[in-house]
Amino acid sequence: EDEAMVRQSAGEMLSILSGTDEFLAEAIAAGGRMRDYFSGLVEDRRRSPRDDVISSLADGDIDGRPLPNEEIFGMCLIIYLAGNTTTSALISNGLYVLAEHPDQRARLAADLGVMEGAVEELLRYESPVQWTSRVTTTDVEMYDQVIPAGDRVLMLIGAAHRDPRQWDRPDAFDVFRPAQRHVAFGDGVHRCIGAPLARLEGRIALELVLDRIPDYEVAGEIERMYISTERGLARLPVKV
């Protein structure tokens, strides 16, 4: 019953990643509301545990010590925010890209059995997460340069997915592109824990749309999300 309020607060909080100070005050205020809201949920679950994720966090421990409230809040945020905006971006990007490629959309609608591969191509072509960063634990040599231990490295996921050394026709969108490894969900120990769910949600949503309204059209100006880390749509008007 709180979904609308939480979604709005989350969107306002994420505006701090817009790259400007324009939304700073409302982002800080929204962050405070999110903190108060999740703190209330955690206290409620401690009093009355349920079979849900927040109850597990509220009862969690590290070597016998309860999880710090700050860590629980951080986990609540990352589970909600990362599992919400990125999947929304995958679906909205997918609908827009397919509308821009009506021939491929028609072929896909006629054979929904290949949707799984189409989702992987959408993740590559319009990566919901555009960049992330890591800190080196040791000196790393790449392309005759040494990145010292302890340095922060910015990794441009969107650029990696257009690298001609890795992809044939990297700037072309092809829902029938043979399966190939990509880094839309990160990699290694930091691989996105929600990757299987995001893939499932994206596939189901796009299958439903193409089954019911395969000939939809974009009807007006789109609006991009004001988040530097992500590429998605805040507004996608369509007509059927």
Short mmCIF file of C-alpha atoms in Angstrom, two decimals:
data_model
loop_
_atom_site.label_atom_id
_atom_site.label_comp_id
_atom_site.label_asym_id
_atom_site.label_seq_id
_atom_site.Cartn_x
_atom_site.Cartn_y
_atom_site.Cartn_z
CA GLU A 1 0.00 0.00 0.00
CA ASP A 2 3.03 2.31 0.31
CA GLU A 3 4.40 1.53 -3.16
CA ALA A 4 3.49 4.86 -4.81
CA MET A 5 5.10 6.91 -2.04
CA VAL A 6 8.23 4.77 -1.93
CA ARG A 7 8.60 4.84 -5.71
CA GLN A 8 8.30 8.63 -5.82
CA SER A 9 10.76 9.11 -2.96
CA ALA A 10 13.20 6.69 -4.58
CA GLY A 11 13.04 8.59 -7.87
CA GLU A 12 13.66 11.89 -6.13
CA MET A 13 16.53 10.41 -4.14
CA LEU A 14 18.20 9.12 -7.30
CA SER A 15 18.09 12.59 -8.84
CA ILE A 16 21.22 13.30 -6.81
CA LEU A 17 23.00 11.30 -9.55
CA SER A 18 21.94 13.77 -12.23
CA GLY A 19 25.41 15.29 -12.33
CA THR A 20 24.20 18.74 -11.23
CA ASP A 21 23.15 20.39 -7.96
CA GLU A 22 19.73 21.23 -9.36
CA PHE A 23 17.95 18.45 -7.49
CA LEU A 24 20.23 18.28 -4.45
CA ALA A 25 17.78 19.57 -1.82
CA GLU A 26 14.89 17.34 -2.88
CA ALA A 27 17.22 14.34 -3.18
CA ILE A 28 18.47 14.83 0.39
CA ALA A 29 14.91 15.24 1.68
CA ALA A 30 13.80 12.10 -0.19
CA GLY A 31 16.75 10.18 1.25
CA GLY A 32 15.60 11.16 4.73
CA ARG A 33 12.08 9.91 4.01
CA MET A 34 13.45 6.61 2.69
CA ARG A 35 15.63 6.18 5.78
CA ASP A 36 12.69 6.85 8.12
CA TYR A 37 10.43 4.53 6.14
CA PHE A 38 12.81 1.56 6.06
CA SER A 39 13.79 2.11 9.71
CA GLY A 40 10.12 1.86 10.63
CA LEU A 41 9.75 -1.35 8.60
CA VAL A 42 12.79 -2.91 10.27
CA GLU A 43 11.50 -2.10 13.76
CA ASP A 44 8.09 -3.51 12.82
CA ARG A 45 9.68 -6.76 11.57
CA ARG A 46 11.71 -7.08 14.75
CA ARG A 47 8.49 -6.93 16.73
CA SER A 48 6.49 -9.09 14.32
CA PRO A 49 8.71 -11.09 11.94
CA ARG A 50 7.30 -12.20 8.60
CA ASP A 51 8.51 -14.41 5.78
CA ASP A 52 10.15 -11.56 3.87
CA VAL A 53 13.55 -10.05 3.07
CA ILE A 54 13.37 -7.20 5.60
CA SER A 55 12.62 -9.66 8.41
CA SER A 56 15.72 -11.62 7.39
CA LEU A 57 17.83 -8.46 7.46
CA ALA A 58 16.37 -7.34 10.80
CA ASP A 59 17.30 -10.73 12.27
CA GLY A 60 20.65 -10.98 10.50
CA ASP A 61 24.03 -11.04 12.22
CA ILE A 62 27.76 -10.99 11.55
CA ASP A 63 29.70 -13.40 13.78
CA GLY A 64 26.86 -13.34 16.28
CA ARG A 65 26.51 -9.55 16.30
CA PRO A 66 23.30 -7.98 14.90
CA LEU A 67 23.65 -6.19 11.57
CA PRO A 68 24.18 -2.44 12.13
CA ASN A 69 21.11 -0.34 11.30
CA GLU A 70 23.14 1.59 8.73
CA GLU A 71 24.01 -1.62 6.90
CA ILE A 72 20.39 -2.80 6.96
CA PHE A 73 19.27 0.53 5.52
CA GLY A 74 21.91 0.28 2.80
CA MET A 75 20.77 -3.22 1.89
CA CYS A 76 17.11 -2.15 1.78
CA LEU A 77 18.05 0.70 -0.53
CA ILE A 78 20.15 -1.34 -2.93
CA ILE A 79 17.58 -4.14 -3.14
CA TYR A 80 14.75 -1.70 -3.83
CA LEU A 81 16.53 0.87 -6.00
CA ALA A 82 18.74 -1.47 -8.02
CA GLY A 83 15.90 -3.90 -8.53
CA ASN A 84 13.47 -1.19 -9.60
CA THR A 85 15.04 1.49 -11.78
CA THR A 86 17.34 -0.79 -13.77
CA THR A 87 14.60 -3.26 -14.69
CA SER A 88 12.28 -0.37 -15.60
CA ALA A 89 15.09 0.97 -17.79
CA LEU A 90 15.52 -2.41 -19.50
CA ILE A 91 11.81 -2.60 -20.33
CA SER A 92 11.39 1.04 -21.42
CA ASN A 93 14.60 0.94 -23.47
CA GLY A 94 13.41 -2.30 -25.06
CA LEU A 95 10.02 -0.91 -26.04
CA TYR A 96 11.63 2.20 -27.52
CA VAL A 97 14.37 0.37 -29.43
CA LEU A 98 11.89 -2.15 -30.84
CA ALA A 99 9.62 0.69 -31.99
CA GLU A 100 12.64 2.21 -33.75
CA HIS A 101 13.28 -1.13 -35.50
CA PRO A 102 9.78 -2.22 -36.64
CA ASP A 103 11.09 -4.95 -38.95
CA GLN A 104 12.88 -6.71 -36.11
CA ARG A 105 9.95 -6.12 -33.78
CA ALA A 106 7.63 -7.84 -36.27
CA ARG A 107 9.95 -10.84 -36.57
CA LEU A 108 10.25 -11.03 -32.79
CA ALA A 109 6.46 -10.80 -32.29
CA ALA A 110 6.06 -13.67 -34.75
CA ASP A 111 8.53 -15.83 -32.84
CA LEU A 112 8.44 -15.00 -29.12
CA GLY A 113 10.51 -18.09 -28.48
CA VAL A 114 13.65 -16.08 -29.22
CA MET A 115 12.81 -13.38 -26.65
CA GLU A 116 15.47 -14.64 -24.25
CA GLY A 117 18.22 -13.79 -26.74
CA ALA A 118 16.51 -10.51 -27.65
CA VAL A 119 16.67 -9.42 -24.01
CA GLU A 120 20.42 -10.09 -23.99
CA GLU A 121 20.83 -7.93 -27.09
CA LEU A 122 18.80 -5.13 -25.49
CA LEU A 123 21.00 -5.35 -22.39
CA ARG A 124 24.03 -4.91 -24.65
CA TYR A 125 22.66 -2.32 -27.05
CA GLU A 126 21.07 -0.03 -24.43
CA SER A 127 22.74 -1.01 -21.17
CA PRO A 128 20.55 0.09 -18.25
CA VAL A 129 23.69 0.70 -16.16
CA GLN A 130 26.19 2.77 -18.11
CA TRP A 131 29.15 2.79 -15.76
CA THR A 132 30.43 1.57 -12.44
CA SER A 133 33.72 1.80 -10.57
CA ARG A 134 36.16 -0.41 -8.72
CA VAL A 135 39.23 0.13 -6.53
CA THR A 136 42.36 -1.80 -7.46
CA THR A 137 43.81 -4.07 -4.78
CA THR A 138 47.16 -4.38 -6.54
CA ASP A 139 49.05 -2.73 -9.40
CA VAL A 140 47.41 -3.58 -12.72
CA GLU A 141 49.14 -3.23 -16.09
CA MET A 142 46.94 -2.64 -19.14
CA TYR A 143 47.88 -1.29 -22.58
CA ASP A 144 51.40 -0.29 -21.43
CA GLN A 145 49.96 1.68 -18.49
CA VAL A 146 50.07 0.79 -14.80
CA ILE A 147 47.07 1.48 -12.58
CA PRO A 148 48.46 1.72 -9.03
CA ALA A 149 46.96 -0.25 -6.17
CA GLY A 150 44.28 1.74 -4.34
CA ASP A 151 43.23 3.75 -7.39
CA ARG A 152 39.59 4.05 -8.37
CA VAL A 153 38.88 2.83 -11.90
CA LEU A 154 35.84 4.01 -13.87
CA MET A 155 34.46 1.24 -16.07
CA LEU A 156 32.26 2.37 -18.96
CA ILE A 157 29.84 -0.51 -19.52
CA GLY A 158 27.99 1.21 -22.37
CA ALA A 159 31.26 1.77 -24.23
CA ALA A 160 32.40 -1.82 -23.65
CA HIS A 161 29.22 -3.03 -25.36
CA ARG A 162 30.12 -1.05 -28.48
CA ASP A 163 33.73 -2.24 -28.65
CA PRO A 164 34.45 -3.51 -32.20
CA ARG A 165 37.18 -5.76 -30.82
CA GLN A 166 34.48 -7.72 -28.98
CA TRP A 167 31.34 -7.28 -31.12
CA ASP A 168 30.57 -7.69 -34.79
CA ARG A 169 28.71 -4.58 -36.03
CA PRO A 170 28.63 -3.17 -32.48
CA ASP A 171 26.40 -0.19 -33.32
CA ALA A 172 23.75 -2.37 -34.96
CA PHE A 173 20.75 -3.66 -33.03
CA ASP A 174 20.04 -7.29 -33.88
CA VAL A 175 17.58 -9.34 -31.81
CA PHE A 176 18.90 -12.46 -33.54
CA ARG A 177 22.54 -11.79 -32.63
CA PRO A 178 24.19 -15.02 -31.42
CA ALA A 179 24.54 -15.22 -27.65
CA GLN A 180 27.74 -13.64 -26.38
CA ARG A 181 29.06 -12.65 -22.98
CA HIS A 182 28.34 -9.07 -21.92
CA VAL A 183 28.84 -7.08 -18.71
CA ALA A 184 25.41 -5.43 -18.29
CA PHE A 185 25.17 -7.06 -14.85
CA GLY A 186 28.81 -6.60 -13.94
CA ASP A 187 31.06 -9.62 -13.53
CA GLY A 188 32.93 -11.71 -11.02
CA VAL A 189 32.16 -11.44 -7.30
CA HIS A 190 30.33 -8.15 -7.86
CA ARG A 191 27.92 -9.60 -10.41
CA CYS A 192 24.36 -8.29 -9.90
CA ILE A 193 22.46 -10.55 -7.50
CA GLY A 194 19.19 -9.66 -9.27
CA ALA A 195 20.30 -10.60 -12.79
CA PRO A 196 18.05 -13.69 -13.13
CA LEU A 197 15.01 -11.74 -11.91
CA ALA A 198 15.73 -8.78 -14.22
CA ARG A 199 16.02 -11.09 -17.22
CA LEU A 200 12.75 -12.80 -16.30
CA GLU A 201 10.87 -9.53 -15.77
CA GLY A 202 12.18 -8.07 -19.01
CA ARG A 203 11.25 -11.16 -21.01
CA ILE A 204 7.74 -11.42 -19.57
CA ALA A 205 6.97 -7.72 -20.00
CA LEU A 206 8.13 -7.56 -23.61
CA GLU A 207 6.39 -10.83 -24.51
CA LEU A 208 3.09 -9.51 -23.12
CA VAL A 209 3.34 -6.22 -25.01
CA LEU A 210 4.26 -7.85 -28.31
CA ASP A 211 1.53 -10.45 -27.88
CA ARG A 212 -1.20 -7.90 -27.17
CA ILE A 213 -0.16 -4.70 -29.00
CA PRO A 214 2.63 -5.63 -31.44
CA ASP A 215 2.08 -2.55 -33.63
CA TYR A 216 2.35 0.16 -30.96
CA GLU A 217 4.01 3.42 -32.01
CA VAL A 218 5.91 6.11 -30.13
CA ALA A 219 3.57 9.10 -29.90
CA GLY A 220 5.55 12.15 -28.84
CA GLU A 221 8.81 13.16 -27.23
CA ILE A 222 10.51 10.71 -24.94
CA GLU A 223 12.13 11.84 -21.70
CA ARG A 224 15.35 10.33 -20.41
CA MET A 225 16.07 9.59 -16.74
CA TYR A 226 18.19 12.23 -15.03
CA ILE A 227 20.65 9.72 -13.63
CA SER A 228 24.26 9.67 -14.78
CA THR A 229 24.80 6.00 -13.97
CA GLU A 230 21.76 4.70 -15.83
CA ARG A 231 20.21 4.93 -19.26
CA GLY A 232 16.45 4.58 -19.25
CA LEU A 233 13.24 6.44 -19.98
CA ALA A 234 11.25 8.51 -17.53
CA ARG A 235 8.52 8.99 -20.18
CA LEU A 236 7.61 6.92 -23.23
CA PRO A 237 4.29 7.97 -24.80
CA VAL A 238 2.84 5.37 -27.16
CA LYS A 239 -0.32 4.85 -29.20
CA VAL A 240 -1.91 1.64 -30.43
#
